[in-house]
Amino acid sequence: QRVEALKTDMLKISALAEGNIVGGGLNLSPVMSERLAYTLRDLKQLWILPLVYAAQSLRADHQERLVCVLERFAFRYGVLARARIAEYDRKIGPMITKVRDTPNEYRLADLEAILRDLLDRYATTEALKRQLDGLDYDKNKKELKYLLAISEFMLAWYNGQANGRPTVMAPNVAIDIRAMTLEHVSPQNPEEAGVEMLPHLHKIGNLTLLSEDENNRAGNRPFHNKRAILQESRLQINQVLAENEEWGADQASARQEALTAQAMRIFDLNF
């Protein structure tokens, strides 16, 4: 019986690693399922699997909150800072045991306190700002896709004064992050973009997410030709982009600052 139980555990953990959240035994919202799948499968943050898997012992709403905190922590700590996973393992072991064996004694605030301490030691706010500013299209496509997706998911919460823990609010809907494409708002051809755009060309301020069909229609055309596509997009971040009547270095720089400020708030575990 113990061997059979271990086999079941391993099959579920393998499913989670491959992005199959339901097959892994978790009951999450579509948006949270997609975020977690991308974090595990595409960003390869498999070190969070023990706590993720233990979370199935919790009620569905508590699963959602735990995974939301842990997944954002993983991006800041593991993806951006590439911090010490051994330190995380040492600190988080007792919490995994509590979640798995005595879920009624688990408190989200206790988990957040552990993760905040790790961030303060190995992934500071100052480092987060530098890491966000340093992301580049040529080197960090997966990271940029994740950041734009979480900006979309959290936009309604952020625009509503960003009170409390970051929360997905209507009208945001689940999107397949992996299937989305990174699109340059100003064409990535330097000759067409202009010399003043060169420092911004491959930064997040000049990037957005489009479906494959939208990307095919947008092509490498200038902003005024893409604006209608952005207006019709189901993503709020694209609708906000389309409010610009023109696009250049000033607009890209302002959007870079806005997205960075939003990300700093989303990945802050202090409430």
Backbone as CSV, one residue per row, in Angstrom:
resi,resn,N_x,N_y,N_z,CA_x,CA_y,CA_z,C_x,C_y,C_z
1,GLN,0.820,-1.205,0.000,0.000,0.000,0.000,0.861,1.265,0.000
2,ARG,1.957,1.200,0.754,2.845,2.374,0.788,3.501,2.583,-0.572
3,VAL,3.901,1.498,-1.220,4.506,1.603,-2.546,3.504,2.186,-3.542
4,GLU,2.257,1.719,-3.486,1.223,2.238,-4.373,0.976,3.724,-4.110
5,ALA,0.999,4.112,-2.822,0.808,5.521,-2.477,1.953,6.374,-3.015
6,LEU,3.174,5.854,-2.910,4.335,6.577,-3.438,4.250,6.706,-4.965
7,LYS,3.788,5.650,-5.604,3.632,5.692,-7.059,2.630,6.766,-7.449
8,THR,1.509,6.846,-6.725,0.502,7.880,-6.991,1.095,9.268,-6.808
9,ASP,1.859,9.436,-5.722,2.503,10.729,-5.469,3.413,11.121,-6.628
10,MET,4.240,10.188,-7.071,5.201,10.494,-8.129,4.511,10.819,-9.452
11,LEU,3.416,10.124,-9.750,2.673,10.413,-10.973,2.079,11.820,-10.930
12,LYS,1.574,12.212,-9.769,1.006,13.553,-9.631,2.094,14.627,-9.705
13,ILE,3.228,14.362,-9.077,4.330,15.322,-9.122,4.861,15.463,-10.542
14,SER,4.948,14.365,-11.262,5.369,14.420,-12.672,4.379,15.223,-13.502
15,ALA,3.095,15.053,-13.216,2.068,15.819,-13.936,2.243,17.309,-13.685
16,LEU,2.485,17.684,-12.439,2.699,19.094,-12.115,3.913,19.642,-12.856
17,ALA,4.999,18.876,-12.871,6.220,19.325,-13.540,5.994,19.571,-15.023
18,GLU,5.043,18.849,-15.600,4.738,18.998,-17.024,3.658,20.041,-17.282
19,GLY,3.183,20.699,-16.212,2.179,21.744,-16.371,0.753,21.259,-16.288
20,ASN,0.539,19.999,-15.903,-0.806,19.455,-15.753,-1.245,19.652,-14.309
21,ILE,-1.889,20.785,-14.026,-2.197,21.155,-12.647,-3.318,20.301,-12.080
22,VAL,-4.354,20.044,-12.858,-5.457,19.203,-12.387,-4.958,17.781,-12.138
23,GLY,-4.140,17.267,-13.055,-3.578,15.936,-12.879,-2.664,15.844,-11.677
24,GLY,-2.160,16.984,-11.224,-1.307,17.015,-10.047,-2.070,17.090,-8.738
25,GLY,-3.408,17.111,-8.823,-4.213,17.050,-7.602,-4.620,18.383,-7.025
26,LEU,-4.336,19.495,-7.732,-4.682,20.817,-7.210,-5.982,21.328,-7.816
27,ASN,-6.684,22.143,-7.048,-7.949,22.718,-7.477,-7.789,24.232,-7.524
28,LEU,-7.297,24.744,-8.657,-6.973,26.164,-8.793,-7.834,26.803,-9.875
29,SER,-7.929,28.121,-9.825,-8.634,28.857,-10.866,-7.876,28.732,-12.188
30,PRO,-8.546,28.971,-13.328,-7.846,28.877,-14.616,-6.618,29.785,-14.712
31,VAL,-6.716,31.019,-14.208,-5.571,31.938,-14.273,-4.420,31.421,-13.431
32,MET,-4.718,30.975,-12.196,-3.651,30.492,-11.323,-3.046,29.211,-11.869
33,SER,-3.874,28.355,-12.451,-3.358,27.123,-13.056,-2.376,27.434,-14.171
34,GLU,-2.695,28.424,-15.004,-1.818,28.777,-16.120,-0.518,29.397,-15.613
35,ARG,-0.605,30.249,-14.620,0.609,30.846,-14.061,1.527,29.786,-13.467
36,LEU,0.951,28.872,-12.693,1.759,27.827,-12.073,2.351,26.895,-13.122
37,ALA,1.557,26.527,-14.123,2.052,25.652,-15.188,3.236,26.283,-15.896
38,TYR,3.148,27.573,-16.188,4.246,28.260,-16.884,5.486,28.336,-15.997
39,THR,5.280,28.595,-14.708,6.406,28.683,-13.779,7.141,27.351,-13.665
40,LEU,6.404,26.265,-13.590,7.019,24.944,-13.441,7.570,24.423,-14.760
41,ARG,6.758,24.463,-15.806,7.103,23.817,-17.076,8.071,24.637,-17.917
42,ASP,7.843,25.943,-17.996,8.622,26.780,-18.916,9.769,27.515,-18.219
43,LEU,9.518,27.992,-17.005,10.585,28.668,-16.271,11.413,27.701,-15.429
44,LYS,10.982,26.441,-15.360,11.759,25.362,-14.739,12.028,25.586,-13.249
45,GLN,11.066,26.137,-12.546,11.232,26.354,-11.103,10.681,25.158,-10.321
46,LEU,11.271,23.998,-10.575,10.766,22.752,-9.998,11.074,22.618,-8.507
47,TRP,11.928,23.469,-7.992,12.261,23.411,-6.578,11.075,23.759,-5.670
48,ILE,10.028,24.369,-6.209,8.856,24.683,-5.383,7.859,23.515,-5.347
49,LEU,8.134,22.433,-6.094,7.179,21.331,-6.195,6.792,20.698,-4.844
50,PRO,7.717,20.462,-3.908,7.298,19.829,-2.656,6.196,20.596,-1.926
51,LEU,6.321,21.921,-1.841,5.289,22.705,-1.167,4.028,22.809,-2.025
52,VAL,4.196,22.941,-3.331,3.037,22.966,-4.221,2.229,21.686,-4.068
53,TYR,2.923,20.560,-4.071,2.220,19.284,-3.969,1.559,19.121,-2.607
54,ALA,2.231,19.555,-1.555,1.651,19.463,-0.202,0.366,20.282,-0.097
55,ALA,0.247,21.335,-0.917,-0.910,22.228,-0.834,-2.222,21.543,-1.147
56,GLN,-2.190,20.359,-1.777,-3.435,19.653,-2.066,-4.154,19.234,-0.790
57,SER,-3.470,19.262,0.351,-4.097,18.934,1.631,-5.006,20.054,2.122
58,LEU,-4.876,21.239,1.523,-5.635,22.409,1.966,-6.957,22.537,1.212
59,ARG,-7.859,23.334,1.752,-9.078,23.694,1.033,-8.719,24.453,-0.239
60,ALA,-9.613,24.426,-1.218,-9.327,25.012,-2.528,-8.938,26.486,-2.425
61,ASP,-9.642,27.271,-1.611,-9.311,28.696,-1.508,-7.945,28.908,-0.875
62,HIS,-7.572,28.033,0.066,-6.247,28.140,0.683,-5.155,27.673,-0.275
63,GLN,-5.468,26.682,-1.103,-4.520,26.281,-2.146,-4.210,27.468,-3.055
64,GLU,-5.240,28.151,-3.487,-5.092,29.276,-4.411,-4.189,30.355,-3.827
65,ARG,-4.417,30.699,-2.559,-3.638,31.768,-1.930,-2.184,31.347,-1.731
66,LEU,-1.970,30.113,-1.284,-0.597,29.636,-1.098,0.162,29.653,-2.424
67,VAL,-0.438,29.102,-3.472,0.251,29.012,-4.754,0.494,30.399,-5.332
68,CYS,-0.450,31.327,-5.148,-0.264,32.697,-5.654,0.958,33.355,-5.026
69,VAL,1.120,33.175,-3.717,2.287,33.737,-3.025,3.562,33.026,-3.466
70,LEU,3.534,31.702,-3.480,4.735,30.926,-3.774,5.200,31.127,-5.216
71,GLU,4.265,31.197,-6.144,4.622,31.347,-7.561,5.271,32.707,-7.819
72,ARG,4.761,33.767,-7.184,5.385,35.091,-7.342,6.749,35.131,-6.657
73,PHE,6.848,34.495,-5.492,8.142,34.390,-4.818,9.153,33.675,-5.705
74,ALA,8.733,32.583,-6.346,9.642,31.790,-7.182,10.199,32.615,-8.323
75,PHE,9.369,33.466,-8.921,9.865,34.281,-10.030,10.913,35.279,-9.537
76,ARG,10.635,35.920,-8.431,11.586,36.915,-7.908,12.851,36.255,-7.368
77,TYR,12.688,35.161,-6.623,13.810,34.540,-5.922,14.615,33.619,-6.838
78,GLY,13.916,32.790,-7.601,14.596,31.789,-8.403,14.915,32.211,-9.818
79,VAL,13.988,32.930,-10.458,14.189,33.319,-11.859,15.046,34.568,-11.961
80,LEU,14.662,35.629,-11.262,15.385,36.899,-11.390,16.673,36.914,-10.560
81,ALA,16.566,36.586,-9.272,17.735,36.689,-8.388,18.639,35.459,-8.460
82,ARG,18.081,34.334,-8.913,18.840,33.078,-8.909,19.489,32.853,-7.547
83,ALA,18.673,32.999,-6.527,19.161,32.965,-5.150,19.330,31.532,-4.654
84,ARG,19.689,31.393,-3.409,20.099,30.115,-2.834,18.905,29.206,-2.560
85,ILE,18.721,28.224,-3.398,17.620,27.281,-3.225,17.835,26.437,-1.971
86,ALA,19.077,26.145,-1.628,19.369,25.364,-0.422,18.852,26.078,0.824
87,GLU,18.955,27.413,0.845,18.442,28.181,1.981,16.925,28.089,2.050
88,TYR,16.284,28.163,0.900,14.831,28.003,0.850,14.440,26.619,1.373
89,ASP,15.113,25.572,0.899,14.800,24.208,1.326,14.920,24.056,2.838
90,ARG,15.973,24.632,3.390,16.204,24.509,4.836,15.105,25.197,5.636
91,LYS,14.679,26.360,5.175,13.672,27.136,5.901,12.266,26.576,5.734
92,ILE,11.989,26.013,4.555,10.607,25.676,4.215,10.221,24.266,4.634
93,GLY,11.179,23.414,4.987,10.878,22.030,5.345,9.779,21.869,6.386
94,PRO,9.891,22.550,7.538,8.834,22.411,8.556,7.462,22.877,8.060
95,MET,7.442,23.889,7.191,6.167,24.371,6.661,5.517,23.316,5.762
96,ILE,6.327,22.622,4.961,5.790,21.554,4.110,5.151,20.468,4.974
97,THR,5.839,20.096,6.054,5.305,19.078,6.958,3.984,19.520,7.574
98,LYS,3.910,20.783,7.984,2.682,21.299,8.597,1.527,21.301,7.598
99,VAL,1.787,21.777,6.370,0.739,21.827,5.347,0.228,20.427,5.037
100,ARG,1.143,19.474,4.944,0.779,18.108,4.564,0.096,17.337,5.692
101,ASP,0.637,17.450,6.912,0.191,16.578,8.005,-0.839,17.218,8.929
102,THR,-0.731,18.538,9.130,-1.685,19.220,10.023,-2.168,20.504,9.342
103,PRO,-2.924,20.374,8.249,-3.332,21.550,7.478,-4.153,22.563,8.280
104,ASN,-4.834,22.111,9.326,-5.624,23.044,10.133,-4.753,24.018,10.915
105,GLU,-3.477,23.671,11.093,-2.564,24.552,11.827,-1.802,25.502,10.903
106,TYR,-1.928,25.299,9.592,-1.219,26.141,8.620,-1.836,27.532,8.570
107,ARG,-0.964,28.550,8.479,-1.397,29.934,8.303,-0.562,30.576,7.189
108,LEU,-1.231,31.217,6.258,-0.524,31.853,5.140,0.472,32.889,5.632
109,ALA,0.117,33.620,6.665,1.016,34.652,7.192,2.342,34.057,7.653
110,ASP,2.314,32.839,8.190,3.556,32.185,8.625,4.447,31.877,7.420
111,LEU,3.836,31.406,6.330,4.598,31.141,5.108,5.182,32.437,4.554
112,GLU,4.386,33.477,4.519,4.856,34.759,3.990,6.027,35.296,4.804
113,ALA,6.003,35.101,6.101,7.107,35.574,6.946,8.414,34.880,6.570
114,ILE,8.362,33.568,6.320,9.559,32.824,5.903,10.075,33.338,4.567
115,LEU,9.165,33.524,3.612,9.568,33.961,2.277,10.088,35.401,2.290
116,ARG,9.488,36.256,3.090,9.983,37.636,3.200,11.402,37.668,3.732
117,ASP,11.680,36.835,4.725,13.040,36.786,5.276,14.044,36.371,4.210
118,LEU,13.695,35.399,3.388,14.584,34.967,2.305,14.777,36.084,1.276
119,LEU,13.722,36.803,0.954,13.845,37.918,0.013,14.744,39.015,0.582
120,ASP,14.570,39.330,1.853,15.380,40.373,2.480,16.864,40.008,2.477
121,ARG,17.153,38.717,2.544,18.539,38.269,2.600,19.166,38.114,1.210
122,TYR,18.406,37.562,0.261,19.022,37.119,-0.993,18.398,37.699,-2.268
123,ALA,17.301,38.434,-2.143,16.642,38.982,-3.338,15.990,40.311,-2.973
124,THR,16.814,41.292,-2.677,16.344,42.560,-2.138,15.520,43.359,-3.152
125,THR,14.824,44.361,-2.627,14.031,45.247,-3.485,14.921,45.975,-4.484
126,GLU,16.090,46.424,-4.029,17.015,47.128,-4.927,17.478,46.215,-6.059
127,ALA,17.753,44.962,-5.726,18.168,44.006,-6.751,17.024,43.725,-7.722
128,LEU,15.805,43.641,-7.204,14.642,43.396,-8.069,14.512,44.483,-9.120
129,LYS,14.681,45.722,-8.720,14.579,46.830,-9.680,15.634,46.701,-10.771
130,ARG,16.865,46.392,-10.399,17.934,46.230,-11.389,17.641,45.065,-12.326
131,GLN,17.160,43.981,-11.761,16.893,42.788,-12.570,15.765,43.026,-13.565
132,LEU,14.729,43.732,-13.146,13.622,44.050,-14.058,14.102,44.955,-15.185
133,ASP,14.906,45.967,-14.844,15.420,46.891,-15.856,16.348,46.192,-16.838
134,GLY,17.007,45.129,-16.385,17.988,44.452,-17.231,17.412,43.421,-18.182
135,LEU,16.135,43.098,-18.062,15.538,42.093,-18.941,15.519,42.572,-20.384
136,ASP,15.864,41.682,-21.312,16.034,42.048,-22.710,15.421,40.974,-23.604
137,TYR,14.824,41.401,-24.690,14.134,40.499,-25.615,15.031,39.371,-26.106
138,ASP,16.263,39.651,-26.426,17.149,38.642,-26.999,17.547,37.564,-25.996
139,LYS,17.546,37.900,-24.708,18.033,36.960,-23.693,16.946,36.428,-22.770
140,ASN,15.823,37.126,-22.672,14.855,36.826,-21.607,13.414,36.736,-22.105
141,LYS,13.204,36.076,-23.207,11.855,36.016,-23.791,10.837,35.391,-22.834
142,LYS,11.187,34.281,-22.208,10.239,33.604,-21.321,9.917,34.463,-20.103
143,GLU,10.931,35.108,-19.556,10.710,35.959,-18.395,9.826,37.154,-18.753
144,LEU,10.058,37.740,-19.918,9.261,38.887,-20.355,7.816,38.494,-20.633
145,LYS,7.609,37.326,-21.199,6.243,36.847,-21.427,5.509,36.685,-20.097
146,TYR,6.200,36.119,-19.114,5.584,35.949,-17.804,5.227,37.305,-17.193
147,LEU,6.137,38.260,-17.249,5.891,39.571,-16.653,4.718,40.285,-17.308
148,LEU,4.634,40.220,-18.631,3.509,40.850,-19.320,2.203,40.132,-18.989
149,ALA,2.264,38.819,-18.855,1.058,38.067,-18.506,0.585,38.409,-17.105
150,ILE,1.494,38.481,-16.151,1.063,38.776,-14.784,0.627,40.236,-14.666
151,SER,1.181,41.102,-15.506,0.685,42.475,-15.561,-0.772,42.494,-16.008
152,GLU,-1.073,41.671,-17.026,-2.458,41.551,-17.491,-3.358,41.006,-16.394
153,PHE,-2.930,39.931,-15.747,-3.755,39.288,-14.727,-4.029,40.212,-13.534
154,MET,-3.052,41.036,-13.180,-3.158,41.854,-11.970,-3.546,43.308,-12.248
155,LEU,-3.829,43.647,-13.497,-4.030,45.049,-13.845,-5.237,45.655,-13.129
156,ALA,-6.347,44.935,-13.078,-7.544,45.465,-12.422,-7.277,45.693,-10.924
157,TRP,-6.584,44.747,-10.292,-6.225,44.925,-8.877,-5.300,46.128,-8.702
158,TYR,-4.304,46.251,-9.548,-3.329,47.330,-9.415,-3.988,48.689,-9.633
159,ASN,-4.855,48.767,-10.613,-5.538,50.034,-10.890,-6.558,50.389,-9.819
160,GLY,-6.956,49.407,-9.032,-7.892,49.649,-7.941,-7.193,49.930,-6.630
161,GLN,-6.071,50.614,-6.677,-5.278,51.061,-5.525,-4.357,49.991,-4.954
162,ALA,-4.350,48.789,-5.528,-3.402,47.733,-5.137,-3.406,47.481,-3.635
163,ASN,-4.592,47.339,-3.064,-4.705,47.089,-1.629,-4.564,45.598,-1.320
164,GLY,-3.874,45.285,-0.230,-3.752,43.904,0.196,-2.886,43.070,-0.729
165,ARG,-3.071,41.762,-0.639,-2.294,40.845,-1.466,-2.709,40.964,-2.938
166,PRO,-1.753,40.869,-3.865,-2.106,40.895,-5.293,-3.144,39.824,-5.621
167,THR,-4.194,40.230,-6.321,-5.325,39.353,-6.582,-5.798,39.530,-8.023
168,VAL,-6.130,38.432,-8.656,-6.703,38.503,-10.001,-8.166,38.902,-9.887
169,MET,-8.534,39.970,-10.570,-9.894,40.489,-10.519,-10.454,40.604,-11.930
170,ALA,-11.784,40.517,-12.054,-12.443,40.701,-13.347,-12.066,42.078,-13.893
171,PRO,-11.957,42.240,-15.218,-12.365,41.321,-16.281,-11.251,40.410,-16.811
172,ASN,-10.182,40.223,-16.047,-9.086,39.400,-16.549,-9.510,37.952,-16.767
173,VAL,-9.002,37.351,-17.825,-9.331,35.966,-18.170,-8.033,35.201,-18.365
174,ALA,-8.130,33.873,-18.265,-6.946,33.032,-18.441,-6.460,33.097,-19.889
175,ILE,-5.162,33.119,-20.046,-4.549,33.042,-21.373,-3.463,31.975,-21.324
176,ASP,-3.216,31.364,-22.454,-2.136,30.389,-22.570,-0.841,31.171,-22.811
177,ILE,-0.068,31.379,-21.753,1.123,32.226,-21.852,2.085,31.675,-22.893
178,ARG,2.251,30.359,-22.895,3.192,29.734,-23.831,2.794,30.005,-25.275
179,ALA,1.485,30.044,-25.556,1.014,30.217,-26.937,1.054,31.673,-27.393
180,MET,1.164,32.606,-26.446,1.229,34.021,-26.825,2.600,34.346,-27.416
181,THR,2.647,35.386,-28.228,3.905,35.807,-28.831,4.305,37.172,-28.296
182,LEU,5.601,37.408,-28.237,6.112,38.724,-27.855,6.145,39.620,-29.089
183,GLU,5.497,40.764,-28.990,5.429,41.683,-30.119,6.103,43.005,-29.765
184,HIS,6.940,43.508,-30.662,7.513,44.835,-30.500,6.471,45.886,-30.892
185,VAL,6.212,46.818,-30.007,5.248,47.881,-30.325,5.810,48.753,-31.441
186,SER,7.017,49.235,-31.260,7.752,49.878,-32.349,8.544,48.792,-33.048
187,PRO,8.550,48.738,-34.375,9.194,47.637,-35.102,10.618,47.402,-34.632
188,GLN,11.023,46.116,-34.607,12.360,45.809,-34.116,13.453,46.076,-35.142
189,ASN,13.066,46.447,-36.345,14.045,46.886,-37.341,14.576,48.258,-36.929
190,PRO,15.843,48.380,-36.527,16.378,49.653,-36.032,16.217,50.805,-37.014
191,GLU,16.311,50.527,-38.305,16.203,51.601,-39.288,14.797,52.199,-39.293
192,GLU,13.788,51.340,-39.107,12.414,51.834,-39.080,12.079,52.464,-37.735
193,ALA,12.628,51.923,-36.662,12.300,52.424,-35.332,12.883,53.810,-35.084
194,GLY,14.057,54.094,-35.616,14.697,55.380,-35.369,15.740,55.276,-34.277
195,VAL,16.761,56.109,-34.361,17.894,56.004,-33.443,17.486,56.253,-31.997
196,GLU,16.487,57.129,-31.767,16.096,57.448,-30.399,15.416,56.258,-29.699
197,MET,14.926,55.293,-30.496,14.258,54.133,-29.915,15.223,53.011,-29.563
198,LEU,16.448,53.082,-30.031,17.383,51.959,-29.868,17.552,51.502,-28.419
199,PRO,17.681,52.398,-27.428,17.845,51.926,-26.046,16.597,51.230,-25.496
200,HIS,15.434,51.479,-26.114,14.165,50.948,-25.602,13.633,49.778,-26.421
201,LEU,14.252,49.521,-27.551,13.667,48.642,-28.560,13.325,47.258,-28.030
202,HIS,14.236,46.648,-27.275,14.054,45.267,-26.828,13.726,45.156,-25.345
203,LYS,13.294,46.270,-24.743,12.920,46.276,-23.336,11.414,46.096,-23.192
204,ILE,10.973,45.790,-21.973,9.570,45.478,-21.763,8.650,46.645,-22.103
205,GLY,9.159,47.884,-21.985,8.339,49.041,-22.323,7.900,49.064,-23.771
206,ASN,8.636,48.380,-24.639,8.302,48.348,-26.063,7.794,46.974,-26.500
207,LEU,7.373,46.163,-25.537,6.913,44.810,-25.854,5.500,44.580,-25.327
208,THR,4.779,43.702,-25.991,3.471,43.285,-25.503,3.197,41.855,-25.932
209,LEU,2.048,41.332,-25.507,1.651,39.966,-25.847,0.543,39.998,-26.892
210,LEU,0.699,39.197,-27.926,-0.328,39.031,-28.943,-0.541,37.544,-29.203
211,SER,-1.751,37.202,-29.605,-1.989,35.832,-30.065,-1.253,35.640,-31.383
212,GLU,-1.118,34.396,-31.801,-0.424,34.123,-33.065,-1.120,34.810,-34.235
213,ASP,-2.461,34.795,-34.237,-3.210,35.440,-35.317,-2.991,36.945,-35.308
214,GLU,-3.038,37.547,-34.113,-2.808,38.997,-34.007,-1.392,39.342,-34.448
215,ASN,-0.445,38.499,-34.066,0.944,38.741,-34.445,1.129,38.687,-35.954
216,ASN,0.468,37.739,-36.599,0.553,37.636,-38.058,-0.011,38.878,-38.735
217,ARG,-1.082,39.398,-38.177,-1.688,40.594,-38.767,-0.856,41.849,-38.484
218,ALA,-0.217,41.875,-37.309,0.581,43.053,-36.952,1.895,43.091,-37.720
219,GLY,2.502,41.903,-37.906,3.766,41.831,-38.636,4.809,42.761,-38.038
220,ASN,5.563,43.393,-38.894,6.612,44.322,-38.480,6.235,45.749,-38.871
221,ARG,4.933,46.009,-38.757,4.406,47.301,-39.206,4.569,48.359,-38.122
222,PRO,4.519,49.633,-38.471,4.629,50.702,-37.475,3.404,50.744,-36.565
223,PHE,3.524,51.500,-35.479,2.489,51.522,-34.446,1.124,51.927,-34.995
224,HIS,1.069,52.925,-35.854,-0.241,53.392,-36.303,-0.990,52.320,-37.097
225,ASN,-0.257,51.356,-37.655,-0.903,50.247,-38.353,-1.323,49.128,-37.391
226,LYS,-0.674,49.069,-36.227,-0.992,48.036,-35.234,-2.077,48.490,-34.252
227,ARG,-2.344,49.770,-34.232,-3.198,50.319,-33.178,-4.584,49.674,-33.166
228,ALA,-5.171,49.458,-34.330,-6.501,48.848,-34.390,-6.483,47.437,-33.824
229,ILE,-5.405,46.692,-34.086,-5.276,45.329,-33.559,-5.199,45.363,-32.036
230,LEU,-4.464,46.326,-31.510,-4.346,46.477,-30.061,-5.684,46.867,-29.441
231,GLN,-6.426,47.736,-30.104,-7.733,48.159,-29.594,-8.710,46.992,-29.513
232,GLU,-8.621,46.084,-30.466,-9.554,44.959,-30.528,-9.107,43.771,-29.672
233,SER,-7.915,43.832,-29.127,-7.384,42.731,-28.331,-8.229,42.515,-27.080
234,ARG,-8.308,41.267,-26.632,-9.021,40.991,-25.383,-8.163,41.287,-24.158
235,LEU,-6.874,41.566,-24.370,-5.989,41.871,-23.251,-6.067,43.355,-22.902
236,GLN,-6.213,43.641,-21.614,-6.282,45.026,-21.166,-4.979,45.774,-21.427
237,ILE,-3.848,45.081,-21.283,-2.581,45.778,-21.495,-2.481,46.307,-22.922
238,ASN,-3.088,45.606,-23.883,-3.072,46.079,-25.269,-4.064,47.211,-25.489
239,GLN,-5.201,47.148,-24.829,-6.172,48.232,-24.932,-5.599,49.537,-24.360
240,VAL,-4.842,49.406,-23.278,-4.173,50.580,-22.695,-3.130,51.124,-23.665
241,LEU,-2.380,50.230,-24.296,-1.393,50.643,-25.301,-2.041,51.440,-26.422
242,ALA,-3.208,50.983,-26.863,-3.890,51.606,-27.996,-4.392,53.004,-27.674
243,GLU,-4.393,53.394,-26.412,-4.813,54.745,-26.045,-3.787,55.787,-26.485
244,ASN,-2.561,55.333,-26.764,-1.540,56.245,-27.286,-1.845,56.564,-28.751
245,GLU,-1.787,57.828,-29.095,-2.024,58.212,-30.487,-0.766,58.044,-31.333
246,GLU,0.388,58.052,-30.690,1.656,57.811,-31.384,2.578,57.054,-30.449
247,TRP,3.672,56.530,-31.012,4.581,55.715,-30.199,6.016,56.046,-30.543
248,GLY,6.791,56.369,-29.489,8.200,56.671,-29.667,8.957,56.404,-28.376
249,ALA,10.151,56.958,-28.294,11.014,56.706,-27.143,10.379,57.170,-25.837
250,ASP,9.712,58.329,-25.855,9.094,58.844,-24.629,8.001,57.904,-24.122
251,GLN,7.176,57.423,-25.035,6.088,56.524,-24.641,6.640,55.179,-24.141
252,ALA,7.659,54.657,-24.819,8.254,53.392,-24.405,8.913,53.515,-23.030
253,SER,9.585,54.632,-22.792,10.231,54.862,-21.508,9.202,54.978,-20.388
254,ALA,8.115,55.698,-20.660,7.067,55.857,-19.642,6.410,54.517,-19.324
255,ARG,6.196,53.712,-20.350,5.582,52.400,-20.116,6.544,51.474,-19.369
256,GLN,7.826,51.569,-19.667,8.834,50.788,-18.937,8.745,51.105,-17.443
257,GLU,8.676,52.378,-17.114,8.593,52.783,-15.713,7.299,52.296,-15.075
258,ALA,6.208,52.381,-15.819,4.909,51.969,-15.282,4.861,50.463,-15.030
259,LEU,5.349,49.671,-15.981,5.346,48.217,-15.811,6.296,47.785,-14.698
260,THR,7.425,48.484,-14.575,8.366,48.161,-13.504,7.764,48.465,-12.144
261,ALA,7.092,49.621,-12.024,6.442,49.976,-10.761,5.364,48.962,-10.398
262,GLN,4.614,48.526,-11.391,3.584,47.523,-11.150,4.217,46.209,-10.693
263,ALA,5.281,45.776,-11.363,5.951,44.534,-11.000,6.540,44.614,-9.590
264,MET,7.089,45.758,-9.226,7.647,45.917,-7.882,6.565,45.698,-6.827
265,ARG,5.365,46.160,-7.104,4.264,45.976,-6.149,3.767,44.532,-6.157
266,ILE,3.666,43.928,-7.321,3.168,42.557,-7.423,4.087,41.567,-6.715
267,PHE,5.401,41.781,-6.816,6.359,40.829,-6.239,6.815,41.218,-4.840
268,ASP,6.145,42.191,-4.240,6.422,42.571,-2.857,5.523,41.747,-1.953
269,LEU,6.101,41.035,-1.005,5.304,40.217,-0.084,4.989,40.928,1.203
270,ASN,5.213,42.240,1.251,4.856,43.042,2.437,3.493,43.678,2.202
271,PHE,2.563,43.467,3.125,1.220,44.012,2.961,0.847,44.908,4.136
